[in-house]
Amino acid sequence: MGGNRDTNQNPNHHSTYDIGRQEARTINNADTINISYRDPGPVESAEQFLRLGETSLHQGLYDSAVAHLTKCVGLGLSDPSAAAHARFLLALATLRGKRPSLCTGAELTSVVSLLSPLLEPSARFLVALVEEDRTNAWMASSEVPVSLRLSARQVDRSHADLIRRHVPAPQSRVWQALNERAGGTTS
């Protein structure tokens, strides 16, 4: 390899080389040279992007959350539960803190396509909230049906809380049921 040749003949001379992502330190006249390098695997990287995306979402930094979570989902997570959680968070971040009726058609299509393959109750409820608010179906009645309240009990409380904090649609019956599930006040 050219360009990094050290011609100093001093036996105590140390040279450091940086070759892309690898770094090596050599000592003239050394009996042993140890070079350690660890390439993070895609699972570790996906998990790192998941953590970064989740942090960004909690801080309301939606563009950053979308970028990190898109990378996470693209790399894939080996744990199906973590992969579903990443898709759920990406769907929330895609709404960018807006109620669904104020989002673009492309944003809503993306949200629904992210959530459709998921079987988790939180994903199904977020799709229902998107559909109800997008079509203004909540205007037909202000009463939250008992069946909807009972179904909302299947949603994990932390996911219900994420939905109510990041999707401001308090007129929606689905939102009200999730708000109640998350421990919020009822109307």
PDB file of C-alpha atoms in Angstrom, residues 156-158 160-161 164 176-186:
ATOM      1  CA  ASP A 156     -50.364  -0.866  25.484  1.00  0.00           C
ATOM      2  CA  ARG A 157     -50.588   2.208  27.753  1.00  0.00           C
ATOM      3  CA  SER A 158     -47.227   3.571  26.615  1.00  0.00           C
ATOM      4  CA  ALA A 160     -51.647   4.974  23.766  1.00  0.00           C
ATOM      5  CA  ASP A 161     -49.736   7.791  25.451  1.00  0.00           C
ATOM      6  CA  ARG A 164     -52.246  11.024  22.237  1.00  0.00           C
ATOM      7  CA  GLN A 176     -60.594   9.941  23.129  1.00  0.00           C
ATOM      8  CA  ALA A 177     -60.626   6.188  23.774  1.00  0.00           C
ATOM      9  CA  LEU A 178     -56.814   6.070  23.586  1.00  0.00           C
ATOM     10  CA  ASN A 179     -56.538   9.139  25.802  1.00  0.00           C
ATOM     11  CA  GLU A 180     -58.681   7.390  28.394  1.00  0.00           C
ATOM     12  CA  ARG A 181     -56.544   4.236  28.077  1.00  0.00           C
ATOM     13  CA  ALA A 182     -53.373   6.274  28.592  1.00  0.00           C
ATOM     14  CA  GLY A 183     -54.783   7.728  31.790  1.00  0.00           C
ATOM     15  CA  GLY A 184     -55.877  11.086  30.436  1.00  0.00           C
ATOM     16  CA  THR A 185     -59.052  12.894  31.311  1.00  0.00           C
ATOM     17  CA  THR A 186     -62.295  11.978  29.636  1.00  0.00           C
TER      18      THR A 186
END
